[in-house]
Amino acid sequence: MSCTVKSHFRRFAACVIPSLLAFALSGLYVIVDGFFVGNRIGDIGLSTINLVYPVECLFQAVGTGIGMGGAVLYTLNRCDGKPDRAAADLWLMNLLLLGFSVFFTIFFYVNIDWIISGLGGTGELAFLGREYLAIIIFGSIPQIFATGLIPIIRNNNGATYAMISMASGFIGNILMDFLFVWVLELSVRGAALATILGQALTAVLALLFVIRHRIPMFGRIRAREKSVTAQEKSIAAHKRSIAAQETGRILKTGLSPFGLTMSPIVSLFFINRYSLVYGGEDAVATYACIVYVVTILYMMFQGVGDGAQPLMSESFGRGNQREMELYLRMGLIASEAVAAAGIILIGLGKYRIAGLFGASDLVSEMTAQSLPVFLVGMPFMALSRLCSSVFYAQERNINAFVLVYAEPALLILFLQFLPGQHGQDGVWWSMALAQIVNACIAIAELLFIRKHVPDAAVQPWEPEPDQNARAERR
């Protein structure tokens, strides 16, 4: 291994390992709630957390999408010699995080009963689901900001601090789950409170990093840019135009990381629906146990991609295609290594997993029999998730969008005919087949880009005129 490759590997490891561990902890949040609630009130507790988790994940996905969109553009503009534009991107990102937080709090609380019903909650399940969801809704602001600020920390050489922030929130969640659920016996309400307070701790630690490192989170929109002057438009109109353009770029780039976070939840919704038809409540409880475990792997795959994203964006901003491909190969090796380790560990412990959550003997047996089907798709999902991160790190939003949203679309397609022929086994295999086909799409996109986008398409950056002027004055 050459010295150059070794130095790139060290940078890759320094960014990816903390990110991978942080995302693994993020995936454990719902497992912790399921562990404490399931062991306190049994299968109905597992089903309750599983039922309303899509809403909680939506909040986190919005924060992740907006935060990643802002972080990618911040890095690209900074490497392209546009520090003022980069700071303005962070300011717009903050406004979007706040706006979505307020909107979600109002909208979801007003429509909480309709949402519970739409998710399939009835009887005691609906009652417990409402108790849990009401608290989660009022905690939308810390959830969205906690996930939204973490990408900015990573893109400012703070991957280790980001991991510590998320780990602190996770440990706080465990301690508060023990206090609220087991000691004070607040049931699902205690689990929801623990989740919100854990996310709030992460958000506070993230803000402290921003303040300490003086990251320009409140940058202003410049009145003058390269090709537009104040004579062509008024200063105010020009600022609005730049703000609208950058907001659109943040949202477009954020659609892919948003979809990566929400994709398992879309799968959860449809698989729960079909499982109720073909396998009943026991199948739903079985899938709850499976989701608790495989979600950790999903999040770790995203951790590899998001950890490599700052390096990818920097290489792209500098026009260094060779360096970008080197990080891609490292990411592929890391993702597949995570998949292999996960398959081995989960496979060895498949008969013990459901018991951790207080599941019945029947659900434990069904979980052990069904888990291998989900493990089949893990290496393929590792590939597609990394490719998604590679694409949005370079603002190849169409490629990333297709890859991210093809997986749930393929799942819905397979669910239309496989369960009718193979019953509940067809429901399980629909997920694995969707992941396999999606990986084929990822490979096709990579080959297409390599063939049709030459190295010259990525231009090295040139400093802005005002930077040259300052250099001449000095």
GROMACS .gro file of N, CA and C in nm, residues 19 23 61 63-76 147 151 154-155 249-262 298-314 316-317 324 328 383-405 445-446 449:
model
  246
   19SER      N    1  -1.871   0.750   1.240
   19SER     CA    2  -2.004   0.762   1.179
   19SER      C    3  -2.078   0.629   1.185
   23PHE      N    4  -2.431   0.573   1.389
   23PHE     CA    5  -2.556   0.528   1.327
   23PHE      C    6  -2.603   0.397   1.388
   61ALA      N    7  -3.595   1.145   0.976
   61ALA     CA    8  -3.559   1.143   0.834
   61ALA      C    9  -3.558   1.284   0.776
   63GLY      N   10  -3.502   1.561   0.947
   63GLY     CA   11  -3.382   1.626   0.999
   63GLY      C   12  -3.257   1.579   0.927
   64THR      N   13  -3.246   1.449   0.903
   64THR     CA   14  -3.130   1.394   0.833
   64THR      C   15  -3.122   1.447   0.690
   65GLY      N   16  -3.236   1.449   0.621
   65GLY     CA   17  -3.237   1.496   0.482
   65GLY      C   18  -3.196   1.640   0.470
   66ILE      N   19  -3.257   1.728   0.550
   66ILE     CA   20  -3.223   1.871   0.544
   66ILE      C   21  -3.080   1.893   0.588
   67GLY      N   22  -3.040   1.827   0.699
   67GLY     CA   23  -2.904   1.843   0.747
   67GLY      C   24  -2.800   1.796   0.648
   68MET      N   25  -2.826   1.681   0.584
   68MET     CA   26  -2.731   1.630   0.486
   68MET      C   27  -2.728   1.718   0.361
   69GLY      N   28  -2.845   1.766   0.318
   69GLY     CA   29  -2.849   1.857   0.204
   69GLY      C   30  -2.768   1.982   0.230
   70GLY      N   31  -2.786   2.041   0.349
   70GLY     CA   32  -2.709   2.160   0.384
   70GLY      C   33  -2.561   2.131   0.397
   71ALA      N   34  -2.526   2.014   0.455
   71ALA     CA   35  -2.386   1.979   0.474
   71ALA      C   36  -2.314   1.956   0.341
   72VAL      N   37  -2.381   1.889   0.248
   72VAL     CA   38  -2.321   1.863   0.116
   72VAL      C   39  -2.294   1.994   0.043
   73LEU      N   40  -2.393   2.083   0.039
   73LEU     CA   41  -2.374   2.210  -0.032
   73LEU      C   42  -2.272   2.298   0.040
   74TYR      N   43  -2.272   2.294   0.172
   74TYR     CA   44  -2.173   2.370   0.248
   74TYR      C   45  -2.031   2.325   0.210
   75THR      N   46  -2.010   2.195   0.202
   75THR     CA   47  -1.877   2.143   0.169
   75THR      C   48  -1.839   2.175   0.024
   76LEU      N   49  -1.934   2.154  -0.068
   76LEU     CA   50  -1.905   2.183  -0.209
   76LEU      C   51  -1.872   2.330  -0.231
  147THR      N   52  -3.086   1.528   1.460
  147THR     CA   53  -3.041   1.458   1.338
  147THR      C   54  -2.994   1.556   1.231
  151PRO      N   55  -2.483   1.602   1.057
  151PRO     CA   56  -2.403   1.605   0.932
  151PRO      C   57  -2.310   1.725   0.924
  154ARG      N   58  -1.997   1.646   1.119
  154ARG     CA   59  -1.908   1.555   1.045
  154ARG      C   60  -1.833   1.629   0.935
  155ASN      N   61  -1.901   1.720   0.868
  155ASN     CA   62  -1.838   1.791   0.757
  155ASN      C   63  -1.744   1.901   0.804
  249ARG      N   64  -3.177   2.362  -0.382
  249ARG     CA   65  -3.065   2.267  -0.388
  249ARG      C   66  -3.056   2.184  -0.259
  250ILE      N   67  -3.078   2.248  -0.145
  250ILE     CA   68  -3.075   2.175  -0.018
  250ILE      C   69  -3.183   2.067  -0.016
  251LEU      N   70  -3.305   2.105  -0.057
  251LEU     CA   71  -3.415   2.010  -0.054
  251LEU      C   72  -3.395   1.897  -0.154
  252LYS      N   73  -3.345   1.930  -0.274
  252LYS     CA   74  -3.322   1.826  -0.375
  252LYS      C   75  -3.214   1.728  -0.329
  253THR      N   76  -3.105   1.781  -0.274
  253THR     CA   77  -2.999   1.694  -0.225
  253THR      C   78  -3.046   1.613  -0.105
  254GLY      N   79  -3.129   1.674  -0.021
  254GLY     CA   80  -3.177   1.607   0.098
  254GLY      C   81  -3.280   1.499   0.073
  255LEU      N   82  -3.341   1.497  -0.046
  255LEU     CA   83  -3.442   1.396  -0.075
  255LEU      C   84  -3.387   1.254  -0.065
  256SER      N   85  -3.262   1.237  -0.104
  256SER     CA   86  -3.204   1.101  -0.103
  256SER      C   87  -3.174   1.052   0.038
  257PRO      N   88  -3.100   1.130   0.123
  257PRO     CA   89  -3.081   1.083   0.261
  257PRO      C   90  -3.212   1.072   0.338
  258PHE      N   91  -3.310   1.158   0.305
  258PHE     CA   92  -3.443   1.144   0.366
  258PHE      C   93  -3.503   1.009   0.328
  259GLY      N   94  -3.494   0.974   0.200
  259GLY     CA   95  -3.549   0.847   0.154
  259GLY      C   96  -3.477   0.728   0.213
  260LEU      N   97  -3.343   0.739   0.231
  260LEU     CA   98  -3.268   0.630   0.292
  260LEU      C   99  -3.317   0.602   0.433
  261THR      N  100  -3.348   0.708   0.507
  261THR     CA  101  -3.394   0.691   0.645
  261THR      C  102  -3.538   0.641   0.649
  262MET      N  103  -3.620   0.684   0.554
  262MET     CA  104  -3.762   0.649   0.555
  262MET      C  105  -3.790   0.516   0.487
  298TYR      N  106  -2.911  -0.167   0.880
  298TYR     CA  107  -2.948  -0.062   0.786
  298TYR      C  108  -2.878   0.069   0.822
  299MET      N  109  -2.882   0.103   0.950
  299MET     CA  110  -2.823   0.229   0.995
  299MET      C  111  -2.670   0.227   0.981
  300MET      N  112  -2.610   0.110   1.004
  300MET     CA  113  -2.464   0.102   0.989
  300MET      C  114  -2.423   0.118   0.843
  301PHE      N  115  -2.503   0.064   0.751
  301PHE     CA  116  -2.475   0.087   0.608
  301PHE      C  117  -2.480   0.236   0.576
  302GLN      N  118  -2.581   0.303   0.629
  302GLN     CA  119  -2.592   0.447   0.607
  302GLN      C  120  -2.477   0.521   0.675
  303GLY      N  121  -2.432   0.467   0.790
  303GLY     CA  122  -2.319   0.529   0.859
  303GLY      C  123  -2.192   0.526   0.775
  304VAL      N  124  -2.168   0.416   0.704
  304VAL     CA  125  -2.051   0.409   0.616
  304VAL      C  126  -2.063   0.513   0.505
  305GLY      N  127  -2.180   0.520   0.443
  305GLY     CA  128  -2.199   0.615   0.333
  305GLY      C  129  -2.191   0.759   0.378
  306ASP      N  130  -2.257   0.791   0.488
  306ASP     CA  131  -2.256   0.930   0.536
  306ASP      C  132  -2.121   0.968   0.595
  307GLY      N  133  -2.048   0.869   0.648
  307GLY     CA  134  -1.914   0.898   0.695
  307GLY      C  135  -1.818   0.930   0.581
  308ALA      N  136  -1.837   0.862   0.468
  308ALA     CA  137  -1.752   0.888   0.351
  308ALA      C  138  -1.797   1.011   0.274
  309GLN      N  139  -1.919   1.058   0.297
  309GLN     CA  140  -1.975   1.169   0.220
  309GLN      C  141  -1.888   1.296   0.223
  310PRO      N  142  -1.839   1.341   0.342
  310PRO     CA  143  -1.755   1.462   0.338
  310PRO      C  144  -1.631   1.447   0.252
  311LEU      N  145  -1.571   1.328   0.254
  311LEU     CA  146  -1.452   1.304   0.172
  311LEU      C  147  -1.489   1.305   0.024
  312MET      N  148  -1.601   1.243  -0.009
  312MET     CA  149  -1.649   1.242  -0.149
  312MET      C  150  -1.677   1.384  -0.197
  313SER      N  151  -1.748   1.461  -0.114
  313SER     CA  152  -1.785   1.597  -0.155
  313SER      C  153  -1.662   1.685  -0.171
  314GLU      N  154  -1.563   1.670  -0.081
  314GLU     CA  155  -1.440   1.747  -0.094
  314GLU      C  156  -1.366   1.711  -0.223
  316PHE      N  157  -1.492   1.584  -0.495
  316PHE     CA  158  -1.569   1.632  -0.608
  316PHE      C  159  -1.553   1.783  -0.624
  317GLY      N  160  -1.555   1.856  -0.511
  317GLY     CA  161  -1.539   2.001  -0.518
  317GLY      C  162  -1.404   2.043  -0.572
  324MET      N  163  -1.185   1.033  -0.554
  324MET     CA  164  -1.323   0.997  -0.529
  324MET      C  165  -1.345   0.846  -0.548
  328LEU      N  166  -1.460   0.545  -0.291
  328LEU     CA  167  -1.571   0.456  -0.325
  328LEU      C  168  -1.533   0.310  -0.302
  383LEU      N  169  -2.456  -0.245  -0.073
  383LEU     CA  170  -2.409  -0.185  -0.197
  383LEU      C  171  -2.495  -0.066  -0.238
  384SER      N  172  -2.626  -0.083  -0.239
  384SER     CA  173  -2.714   0.024  -0.287
  384SER      C  174  -2.711   0.145  -0.194
  385ARG      N  175  -2.699   0.124  -0.063
  385ARG     CA  176  -2.695   0.238   0.030
  385ARG      C  177  -2.566   0.318   0.013
  386LEU      N  178  -2.455   0.251  -0.008
  386LEU     CA  179  -2.332   0.324  -0.030
  386LEU      C  180  -2.339   0.405  -0.160
  387CYS      N  181  -2.391   0.344  -0.265
  387CYS     CA  182  -2.401   0.415  -0.393
  387CYS      C  183  -2.491   0.538  -0.382
  388SER      N  184  -2.597   0.528  -0.304
  388SER     CA  185  -2.684   0.644  -0.283
  388SER      C  186  -2.606   0.759  -0.221
  389SER      N  187  -2.525   0.728  -0.119
  389SER     CA  188  -2.445   0.832  -0.055
  389SER      C  189  -2.343   0.891  -0.152
  390VAL      N  190  -2.285   0.806  -0.235
  390VAL     CA  191  -2.188   0.854  -0.334
  390VAL      C  192  -2.254   0.952  -0.430
  391PHE      N  193  -2.375   0.922  -0.473
  391PHE     CA  194  -2.443   1.007  -0.570
  391PHE      C  195  -2.483   1.142  -0.511
  392TYR      N  196  -2.543   1.144  -0.392
  392TYR     CA  197  -2.584   1.275  -0.342
  392TYR      C  198  -2.467   1.355  -0.287
  393ALA      N  199  -2.355   1.289  -0.256
  393ALA     CA  200  -2.234   1.363  -0.218
  393ALA      C  201  -2.181   1.445  -0.334
  394GLN      N  202  -2.213   1.405  -0.458
  394GLN     CA  203  -2.169   1.475  -0.578
  394GLN      C  204  -2.282   1.556  -0.642
  395GLU      N  205  -2.394   1.567  -0.573
  395GLU     CA  206  -2.513   1.635  -0.626
  395GLU      C  207  -2.565   1.567  -0.753
  396ARG      N  208  -2.545   1.437  -0.765
  396ARG     CA  209  -2.610   1.360  -0.871
  396ARG      C  210  -2.745   1.316  -0.817
  397ASN      N  211  -2.835   1.413  -0.804
  397ASN     CA  212  -2.959   1.391  -0.730
  397ASN      C  213  -3.052   1.294  -0.800
  398ILE      N  214  -3.053   1.295  -0.932
  398ILE     CA  215  -3.143   1.204  -1.004
  398ILE      C  216  -3.100   1.059  -0.983
  399ASN      N  217  -2.969   1.033  -0.994
  399ASN     CA  218  -2.920   0.897  -0.971
  399ASN      C  219  -2.952   0.850  -0.829
  400ALA      N  220  -2.928   0.937  -0.732
  400ALA     CA  221  -2.955   0.900  -0.592
  400ALA      C  222  -3.104   0.880  -0.569
  401PHE      N  223  -3.185   0.969  -0.627
  401PHE     CA  224  -3.330   0.961  -0.609
  401PHE      C  225  -3.385   0.829  -0.663
  402VAL      N  226  -3.342   0.793  -0.783
  402VAL     CA  227  -3.389   0.668  -0.844
  402VAL      C  228  -3.353   0.549  -0.755
  403LEU      N  229  -3.229   0.547  -0.707
  403LEU     CA  230  -3.182   0.434  -0.629
  403LEU      C  231  -3.253   0.423  -0.495
  404VAL      N  232  -3.275   0.537  -0.430
  404VAL     CA  233  -3.336   0.536  -0.297
  404VAL      C  234  -3.482   0.494  -0.303
  405TYR      N  235  -3.555   0.548  -0.399
  405TYR     CA  236  -3.699   0.525  -0.401
  405TYR      C  237  -3.740   0.403  -0.485
  445GLU      N  238  -2.616   0.209  -1.266
  445GLU     CA  239  -2.594   0.354  -1.260
  445GLU      C  240  -2.446   0.387  -1.249
  446LEU      N  241  -2.373   0.311  -1.168
  446LEU     CA  242  -2.229   0.335  -1.156
  446LEU      C  243  -2.159   0.315  -1.289
  449ILE      N  244  -2.241   0.609  -1.530
  449ILE     CA  245  -2.168   0.732  -1.497
  449ILE      C  246  -2.022   0.719  -1.538
   0.00000   0.00000   0.00000
